[in-house]
CSV table of C-alpha atoms in Angstrom, one decimal:
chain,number,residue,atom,x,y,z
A,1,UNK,CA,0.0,0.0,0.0
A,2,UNK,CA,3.1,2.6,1.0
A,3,UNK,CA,4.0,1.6,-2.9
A,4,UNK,CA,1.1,2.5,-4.5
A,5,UNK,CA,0.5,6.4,-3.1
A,6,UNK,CA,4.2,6.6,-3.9
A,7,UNK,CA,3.4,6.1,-7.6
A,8,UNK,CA,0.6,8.2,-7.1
A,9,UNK,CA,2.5,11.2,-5.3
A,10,UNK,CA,4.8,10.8,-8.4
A,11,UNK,CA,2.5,10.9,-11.5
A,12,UNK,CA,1.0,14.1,-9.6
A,13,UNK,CA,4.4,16.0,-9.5
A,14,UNK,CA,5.3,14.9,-12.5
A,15,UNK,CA,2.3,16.1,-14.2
A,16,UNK,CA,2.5,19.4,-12.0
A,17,UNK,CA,6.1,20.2,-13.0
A,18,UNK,CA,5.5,19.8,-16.9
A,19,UNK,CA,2.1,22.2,-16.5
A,20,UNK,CA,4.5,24.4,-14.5
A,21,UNK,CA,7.5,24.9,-16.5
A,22,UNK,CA,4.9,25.2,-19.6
A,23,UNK,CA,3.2,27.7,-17.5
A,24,UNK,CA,6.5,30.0,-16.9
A,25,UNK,CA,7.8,30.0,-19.9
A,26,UNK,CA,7.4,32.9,-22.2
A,27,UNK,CA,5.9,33.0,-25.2
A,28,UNK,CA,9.7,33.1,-27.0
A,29,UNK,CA,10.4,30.2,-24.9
A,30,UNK,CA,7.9,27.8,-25.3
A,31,UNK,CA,10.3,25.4,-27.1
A,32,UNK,CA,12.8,25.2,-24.5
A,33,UNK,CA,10.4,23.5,-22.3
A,34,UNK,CA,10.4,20.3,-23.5
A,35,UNK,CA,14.4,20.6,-23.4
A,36,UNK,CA,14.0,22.1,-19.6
A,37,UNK,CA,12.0,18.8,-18.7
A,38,UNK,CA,14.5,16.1,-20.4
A,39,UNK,CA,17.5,17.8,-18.5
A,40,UNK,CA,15.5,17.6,-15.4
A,41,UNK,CA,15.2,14.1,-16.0
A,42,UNK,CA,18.3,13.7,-16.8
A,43,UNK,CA,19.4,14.9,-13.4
A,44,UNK,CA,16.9,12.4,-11.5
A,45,UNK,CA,17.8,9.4,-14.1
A,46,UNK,CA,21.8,9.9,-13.1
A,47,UNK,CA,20.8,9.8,-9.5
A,48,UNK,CA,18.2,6.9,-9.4
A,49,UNK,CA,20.8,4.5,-11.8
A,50,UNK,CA,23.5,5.1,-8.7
A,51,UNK,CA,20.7,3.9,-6.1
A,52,UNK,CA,19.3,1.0,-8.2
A,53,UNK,CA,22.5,-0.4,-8.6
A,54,UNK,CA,24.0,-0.4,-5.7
A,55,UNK,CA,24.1,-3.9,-5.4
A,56,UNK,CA,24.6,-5.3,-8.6
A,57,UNK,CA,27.7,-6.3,-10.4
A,58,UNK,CA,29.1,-4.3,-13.4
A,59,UNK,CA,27.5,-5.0,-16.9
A,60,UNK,CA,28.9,-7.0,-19.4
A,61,UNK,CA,28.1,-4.5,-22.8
A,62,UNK,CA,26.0,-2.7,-23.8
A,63,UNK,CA,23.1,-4.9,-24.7
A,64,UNK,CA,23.0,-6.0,-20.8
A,65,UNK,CA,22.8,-2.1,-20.3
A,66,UNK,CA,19.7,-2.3,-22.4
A,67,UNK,CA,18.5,-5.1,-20.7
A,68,UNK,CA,18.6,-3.7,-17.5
A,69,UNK,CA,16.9,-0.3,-18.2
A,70,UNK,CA,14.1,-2.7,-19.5
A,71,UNK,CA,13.7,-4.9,-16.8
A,72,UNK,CA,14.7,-3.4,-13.4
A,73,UNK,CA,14.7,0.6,-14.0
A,74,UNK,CA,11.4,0.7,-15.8
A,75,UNK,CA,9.8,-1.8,-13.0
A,76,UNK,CA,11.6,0.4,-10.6
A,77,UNK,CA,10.1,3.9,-11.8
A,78,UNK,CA,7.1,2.7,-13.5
A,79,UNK,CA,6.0,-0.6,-11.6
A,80,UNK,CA,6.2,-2.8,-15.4
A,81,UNK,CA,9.1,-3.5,-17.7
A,82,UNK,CA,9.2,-2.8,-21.1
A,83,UNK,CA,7.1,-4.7,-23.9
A,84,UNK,CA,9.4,-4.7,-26.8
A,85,UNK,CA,13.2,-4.2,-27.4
A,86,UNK,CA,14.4,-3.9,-30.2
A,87,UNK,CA,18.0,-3.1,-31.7
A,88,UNK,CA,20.1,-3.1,-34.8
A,89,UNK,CA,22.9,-4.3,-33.3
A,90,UNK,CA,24.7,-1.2,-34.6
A,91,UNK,CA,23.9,1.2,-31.2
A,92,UNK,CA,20.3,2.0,-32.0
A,93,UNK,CA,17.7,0.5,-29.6
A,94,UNK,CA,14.2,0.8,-29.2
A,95,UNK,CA,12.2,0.3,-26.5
A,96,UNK,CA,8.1,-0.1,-26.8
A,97,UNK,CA,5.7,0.6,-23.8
A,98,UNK,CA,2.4,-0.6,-24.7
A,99,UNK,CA,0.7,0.9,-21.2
A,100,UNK,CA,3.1,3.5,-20.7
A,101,UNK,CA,2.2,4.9,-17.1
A,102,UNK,CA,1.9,8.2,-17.6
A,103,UNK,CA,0.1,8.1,-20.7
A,104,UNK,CA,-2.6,5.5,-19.4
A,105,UNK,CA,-5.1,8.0,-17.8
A,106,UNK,CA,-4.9,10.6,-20.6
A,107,UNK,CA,-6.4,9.0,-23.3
A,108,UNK,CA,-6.6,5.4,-24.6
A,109,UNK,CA,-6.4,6.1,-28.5
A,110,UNK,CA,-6.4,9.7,-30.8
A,111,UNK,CA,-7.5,12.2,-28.2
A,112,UNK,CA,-5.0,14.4,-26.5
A,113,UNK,CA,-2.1,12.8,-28.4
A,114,UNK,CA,-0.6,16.3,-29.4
A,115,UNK,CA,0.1,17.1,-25.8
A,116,UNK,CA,1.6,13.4,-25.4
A,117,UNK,CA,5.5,14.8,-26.0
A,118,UNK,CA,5.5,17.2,-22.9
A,119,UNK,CA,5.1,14.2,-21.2
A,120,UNK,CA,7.4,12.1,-22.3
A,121,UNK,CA,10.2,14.5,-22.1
A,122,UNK,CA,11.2,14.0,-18.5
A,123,UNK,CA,11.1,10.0,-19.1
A,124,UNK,CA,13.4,10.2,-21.8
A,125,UNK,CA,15.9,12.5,-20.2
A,126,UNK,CA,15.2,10.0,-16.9
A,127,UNK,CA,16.8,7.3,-19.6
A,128,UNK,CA,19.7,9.5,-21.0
A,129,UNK,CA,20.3,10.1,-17.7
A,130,UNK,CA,21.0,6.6,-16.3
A,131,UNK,CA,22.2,5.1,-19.1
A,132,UNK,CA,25.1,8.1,-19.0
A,133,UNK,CA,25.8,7.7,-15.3
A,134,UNK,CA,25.6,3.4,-16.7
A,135,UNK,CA,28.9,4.7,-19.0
A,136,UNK,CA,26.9,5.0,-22.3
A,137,UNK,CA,26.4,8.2,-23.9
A,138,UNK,CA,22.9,8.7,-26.3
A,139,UNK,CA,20.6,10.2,-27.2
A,140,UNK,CA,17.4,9.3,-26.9
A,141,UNK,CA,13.4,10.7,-28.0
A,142,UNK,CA,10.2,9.0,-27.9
A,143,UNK,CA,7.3,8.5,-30.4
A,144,UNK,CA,3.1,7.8,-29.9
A,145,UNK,CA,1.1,6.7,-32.4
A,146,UNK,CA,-1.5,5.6,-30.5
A,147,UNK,CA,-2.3,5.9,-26.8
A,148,UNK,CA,-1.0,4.7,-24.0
A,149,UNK,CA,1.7,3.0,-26.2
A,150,UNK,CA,4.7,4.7,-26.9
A,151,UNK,CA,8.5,3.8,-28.3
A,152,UNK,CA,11.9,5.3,-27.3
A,153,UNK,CA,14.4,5.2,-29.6
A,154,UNK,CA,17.9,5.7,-28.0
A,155,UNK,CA,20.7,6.2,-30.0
A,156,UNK,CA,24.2,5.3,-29.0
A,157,UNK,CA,27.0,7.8,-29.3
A,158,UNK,CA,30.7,6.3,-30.0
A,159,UNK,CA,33.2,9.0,-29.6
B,1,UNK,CA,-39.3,-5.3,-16.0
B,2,UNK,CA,-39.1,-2.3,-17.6
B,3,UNK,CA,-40.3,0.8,-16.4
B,4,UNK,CA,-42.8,2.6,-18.4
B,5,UNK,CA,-41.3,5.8,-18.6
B,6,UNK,CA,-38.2,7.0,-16.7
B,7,UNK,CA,-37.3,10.6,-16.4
B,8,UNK,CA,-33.9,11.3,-16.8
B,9,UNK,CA,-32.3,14.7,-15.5
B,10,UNK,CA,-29.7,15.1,-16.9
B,11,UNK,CA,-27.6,18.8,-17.8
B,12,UNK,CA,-24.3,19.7,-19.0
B,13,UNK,CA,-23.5,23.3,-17.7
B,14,UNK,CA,-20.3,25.3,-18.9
B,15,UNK,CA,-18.2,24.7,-15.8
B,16,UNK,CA,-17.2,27.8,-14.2
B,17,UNK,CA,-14.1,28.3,-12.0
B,18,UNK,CA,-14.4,27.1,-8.9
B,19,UNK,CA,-13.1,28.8,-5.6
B,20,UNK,CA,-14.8,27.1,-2.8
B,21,UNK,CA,-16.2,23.5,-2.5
B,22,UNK,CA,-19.7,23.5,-3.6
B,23,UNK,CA,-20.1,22.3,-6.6
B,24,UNK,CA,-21.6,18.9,-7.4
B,25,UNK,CA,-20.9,16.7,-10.2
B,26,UNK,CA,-23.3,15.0,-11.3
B,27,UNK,CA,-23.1,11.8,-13.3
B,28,UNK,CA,-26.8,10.4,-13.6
B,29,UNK,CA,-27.1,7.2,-15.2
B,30,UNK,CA,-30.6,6.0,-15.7
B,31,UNK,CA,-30.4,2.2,-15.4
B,32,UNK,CA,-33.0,0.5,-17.1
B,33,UNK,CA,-31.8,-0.3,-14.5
B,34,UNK,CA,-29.8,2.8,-15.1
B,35,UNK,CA,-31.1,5.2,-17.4
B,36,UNK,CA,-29.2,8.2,-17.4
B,37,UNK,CA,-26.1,9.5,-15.1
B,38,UNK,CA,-25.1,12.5,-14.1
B,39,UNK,CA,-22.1,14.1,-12.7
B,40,UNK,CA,-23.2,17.7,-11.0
B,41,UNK,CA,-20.3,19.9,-9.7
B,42,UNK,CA,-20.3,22.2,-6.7
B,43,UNK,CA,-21.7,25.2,-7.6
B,44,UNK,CA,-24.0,23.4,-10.1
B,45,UNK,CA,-22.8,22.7,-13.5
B,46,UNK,CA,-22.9,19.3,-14.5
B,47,UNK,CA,-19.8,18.0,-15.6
B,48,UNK,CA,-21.4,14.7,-17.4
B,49,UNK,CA,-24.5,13.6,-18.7
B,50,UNK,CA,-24.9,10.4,-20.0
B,51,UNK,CA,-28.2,8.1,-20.4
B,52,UNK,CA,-28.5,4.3,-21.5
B,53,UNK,CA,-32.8,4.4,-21.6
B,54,UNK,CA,-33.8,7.2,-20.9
B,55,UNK,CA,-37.8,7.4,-22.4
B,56,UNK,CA,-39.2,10.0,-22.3
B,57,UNK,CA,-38.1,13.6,-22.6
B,58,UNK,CA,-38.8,16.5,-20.5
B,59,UNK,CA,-39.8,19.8,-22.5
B,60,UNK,CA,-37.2,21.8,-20.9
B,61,UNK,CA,-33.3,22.4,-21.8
B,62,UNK,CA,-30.6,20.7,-20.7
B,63,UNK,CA,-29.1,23.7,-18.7
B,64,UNK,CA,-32.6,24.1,-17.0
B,65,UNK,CA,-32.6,20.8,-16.3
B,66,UNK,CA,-29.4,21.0,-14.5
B,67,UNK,CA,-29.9,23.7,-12.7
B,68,UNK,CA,-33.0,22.1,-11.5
B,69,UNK,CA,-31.5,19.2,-10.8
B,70,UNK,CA,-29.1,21.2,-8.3
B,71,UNK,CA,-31.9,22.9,-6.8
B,72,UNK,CA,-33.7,19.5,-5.8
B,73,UNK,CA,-30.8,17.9,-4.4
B,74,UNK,CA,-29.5,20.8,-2.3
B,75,UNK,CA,-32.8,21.5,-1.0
B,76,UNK,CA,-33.7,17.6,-0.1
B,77,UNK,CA,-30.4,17.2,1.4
B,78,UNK,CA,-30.6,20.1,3.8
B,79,UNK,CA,-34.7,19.2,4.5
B,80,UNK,CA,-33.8,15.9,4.8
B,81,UNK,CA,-30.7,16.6,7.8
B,82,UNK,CA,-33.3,18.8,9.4
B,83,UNK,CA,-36.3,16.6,9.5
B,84,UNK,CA,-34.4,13.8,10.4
B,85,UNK,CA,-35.4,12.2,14.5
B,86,UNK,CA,-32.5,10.9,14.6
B,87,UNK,CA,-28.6,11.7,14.1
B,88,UNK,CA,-27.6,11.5,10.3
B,89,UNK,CA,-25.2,8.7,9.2
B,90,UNK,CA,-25.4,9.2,5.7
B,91,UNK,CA,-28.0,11.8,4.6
B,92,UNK,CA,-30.4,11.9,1.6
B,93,UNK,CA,-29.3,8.6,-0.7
B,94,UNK,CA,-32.4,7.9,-2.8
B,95,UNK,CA,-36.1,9.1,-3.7
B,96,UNK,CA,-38.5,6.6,-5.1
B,97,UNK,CA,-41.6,7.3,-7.1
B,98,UNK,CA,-43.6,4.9,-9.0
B,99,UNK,CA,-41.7,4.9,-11.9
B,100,UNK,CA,-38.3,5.6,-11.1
B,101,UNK,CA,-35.8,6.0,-8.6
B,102,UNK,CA,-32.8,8.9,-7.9
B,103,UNK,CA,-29.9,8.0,-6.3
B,104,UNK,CA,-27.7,10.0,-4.8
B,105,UNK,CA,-24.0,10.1,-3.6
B,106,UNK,CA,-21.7,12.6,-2.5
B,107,UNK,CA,-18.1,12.8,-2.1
B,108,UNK,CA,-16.0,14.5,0.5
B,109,UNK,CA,-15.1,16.5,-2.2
B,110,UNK,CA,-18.5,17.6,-3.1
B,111,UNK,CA,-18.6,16.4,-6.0
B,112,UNK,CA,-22.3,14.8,-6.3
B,113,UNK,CA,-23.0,12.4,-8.2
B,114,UNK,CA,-26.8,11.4,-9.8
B,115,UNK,CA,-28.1,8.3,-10.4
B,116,UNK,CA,-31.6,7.5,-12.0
B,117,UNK,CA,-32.7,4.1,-12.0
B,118,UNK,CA,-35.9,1.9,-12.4
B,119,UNK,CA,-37.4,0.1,-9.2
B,120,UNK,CA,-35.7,-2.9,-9.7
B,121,UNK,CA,-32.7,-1.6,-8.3
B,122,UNK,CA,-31.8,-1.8,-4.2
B,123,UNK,CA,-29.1,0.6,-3.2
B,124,UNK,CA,-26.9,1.4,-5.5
B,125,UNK,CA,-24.7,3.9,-3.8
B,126,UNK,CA,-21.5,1.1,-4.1
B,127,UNK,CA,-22.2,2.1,-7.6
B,128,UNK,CA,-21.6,5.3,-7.6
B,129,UNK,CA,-18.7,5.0,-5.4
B,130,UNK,CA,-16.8,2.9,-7.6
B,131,UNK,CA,-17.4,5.7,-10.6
B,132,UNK,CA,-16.4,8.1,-8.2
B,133,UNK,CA,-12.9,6.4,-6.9
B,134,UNK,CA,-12.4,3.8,-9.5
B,135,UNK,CA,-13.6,6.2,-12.9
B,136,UNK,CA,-13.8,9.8,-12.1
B,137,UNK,CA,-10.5,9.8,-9.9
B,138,UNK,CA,-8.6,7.7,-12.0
B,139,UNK,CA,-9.3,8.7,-15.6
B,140,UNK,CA,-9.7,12.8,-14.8
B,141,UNK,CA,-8.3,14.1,-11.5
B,142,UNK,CA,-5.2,11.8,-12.7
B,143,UNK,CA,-5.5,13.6,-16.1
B,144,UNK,CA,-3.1,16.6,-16.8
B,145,UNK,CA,-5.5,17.7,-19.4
B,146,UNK,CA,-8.4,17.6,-17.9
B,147,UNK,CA,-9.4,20.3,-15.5
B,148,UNK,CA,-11.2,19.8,-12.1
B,149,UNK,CA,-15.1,21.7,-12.5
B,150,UNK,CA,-14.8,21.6,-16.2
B,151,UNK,CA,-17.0,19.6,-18.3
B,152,UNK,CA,-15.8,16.3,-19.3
B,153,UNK,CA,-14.5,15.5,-22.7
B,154,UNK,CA,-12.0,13.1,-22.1
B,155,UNK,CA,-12.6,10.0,-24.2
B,156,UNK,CA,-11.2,7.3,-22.0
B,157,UNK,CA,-13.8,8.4,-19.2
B,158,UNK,CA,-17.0,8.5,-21.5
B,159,UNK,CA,-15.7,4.5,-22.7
B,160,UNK,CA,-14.7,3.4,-19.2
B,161,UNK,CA,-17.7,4.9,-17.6
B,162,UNK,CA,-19.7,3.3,-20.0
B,163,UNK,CA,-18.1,-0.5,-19.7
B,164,UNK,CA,-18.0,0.1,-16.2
B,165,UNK,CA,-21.9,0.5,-15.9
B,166,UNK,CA,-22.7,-2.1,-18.7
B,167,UNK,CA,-20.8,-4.4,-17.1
B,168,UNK,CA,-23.1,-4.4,-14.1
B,169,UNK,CA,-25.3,-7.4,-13.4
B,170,UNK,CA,-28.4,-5.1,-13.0
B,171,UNK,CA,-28.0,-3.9,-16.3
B,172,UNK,CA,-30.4,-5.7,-18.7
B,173,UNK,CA,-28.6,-7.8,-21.5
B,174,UNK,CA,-30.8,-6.3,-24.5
B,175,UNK,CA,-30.1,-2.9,-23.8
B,176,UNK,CA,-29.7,-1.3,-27.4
């Protein structure tokens, strides 16, 4: 029960901070919003990857990596794992959520899907964020084509 | 059974801005068993309207409707805590008359939700609290895009809503 109002007190400030930074901004800097909210998460993704793994061993490449953004730090942040990951096997991954969690009360198929992005901004810097702190740089954005699903595609960057 | 003709209040106001804690919503679902729902906020516009057999018609507009609607509740609840001989547990919950019934739920919030039915059905109020905690909290106080006191046009609500109360054993199988 203490794990579900946690979720709950988390959606709420989620949602909260993207209708306040939207709200701030001036009219000449309505596109840095969505930049503002992926460096935030960024921030929290760096910090939360140093928690999560404080037990665990060091990962083998970059496909284990992957694996466990999928498994534990998507059921860590969003109580589910990834549906679908997929790669090319030349540093381009994508990962599907069909019931993504913060997309599941807005809408479950065309309405509202313009305002999806702002929502999906802090996620994806929340990935880039851990995956950097993980070693790997990227870069990484997210699609909807149809609510609640949604795919991030995160691209490796070999210097 | 069917009833013969079930009345259905039902009215969609314009939502206006709400400062204090006295509006209703008012989600009225006439069961045929339900025949219409309505969701009534505090200060009297009605966030949702929705009906399932609703019969006949009444000759005024929706907004009169509603603002009816309002009138009647307020004005039963407050007669009804006055009246009562004894200490009030939970207040008005239903009125019956031969052809219908209203039910009636409030939440802490005051957001009041409206219910009519045929006579077949007992006491629906776990009803209405599951729209209320299970529908109405999850699908639009959890929504970013939807506004608290506004008028509902979220999508998901009006198709969860709607499984929600089909899906309830009172609710007759050849309902259209």
């Amino acid at each position: 029960m203490a794990q579900l109002s946690d979720a709950v007190l988390f959606e709420y400030l989620h949602i909260e901070i993207v209708g306040y930074i939207h709200r701030c901004a001036d009219e000449n800097e309505k596109d840095h919003c969505i930049a503002k909210l992926e460096s935030l998460g960024f921030r929290v993704g760096q910090s939360l990857v140093e928690r999560f793994t404080r037990e665990s061993t060091r990962f083998k490449d970059e496909l284990d990596t992957m694996k466990f953004i999928c498994k534990d730090f998507w059921n860590s942040v969003y109580r589910k794992q990834i549906d679908n990951l997929r790669t090319n096997h030349q540093g381009v991954y994508v990962l599907q959520d069909n019931k993504f969690r913060f997309l599941t009360q807005i809408s479950n198929g065309k309405q509202y899907m313009d305002v999806a992005p702002k929502f999906l901004a802090f996620p994806c810097g929340m990935i880039r964020g851990a995956l950097a702190n993980l070693g790997v740089n990227s870069v990484v954005t997210a699609e909807v084509s149809a609510m609640p699903a949604c795919k991030f595609q995160i691209q490796i960057q070999r210097t | 059974m069917e009833s013969e003709d079930e009345e259905e209040l039902v009215s969609s106001d314009d939502n206006e801005k709400l400062c204090d804690r006295s509006d209703t919503a008012y989600v009225t679902n006439h069961l045929a068993l339900p025949a219409s729902c309505r969701i009534l906020v505090r200060n009297g516009t009605c966030l949702y309207y929705t009906e399932w057999n609703r019969k006949t018609h009444l000759s005024m507009s929706k907004d009169e409707e509603f603002k009816l609607m309002y009138g009647m509740i307020f004005s039963i609840k407050s007669f009804v805590s006055r009246i009562s001989p004894y200490d009030l547990k939970d207040g008005f919950l239903n009125f019956k008359t031969s052809k219908y019934k209203l039910h009636f739920y409030e939440t802490p919030s005051g957001l009041k939700l409206v219910m009519n039915t045929d006579l077949t059905a007992g006491n629906i109020r776990d009803v209405l609290h599951q729209i209320y905690s299970n529908i109405y909290v999850e699908y639009i106080v959890k929504n970013p895009m939807c506004e608290l006191g506004v008028p509902i046009k979220s999508e998901l609500f009006k198709t969860k809503l709607d499984d929600y109360i089909r899906g309830l054993s009172v609710f007759p199988m050849k309902l259209s």
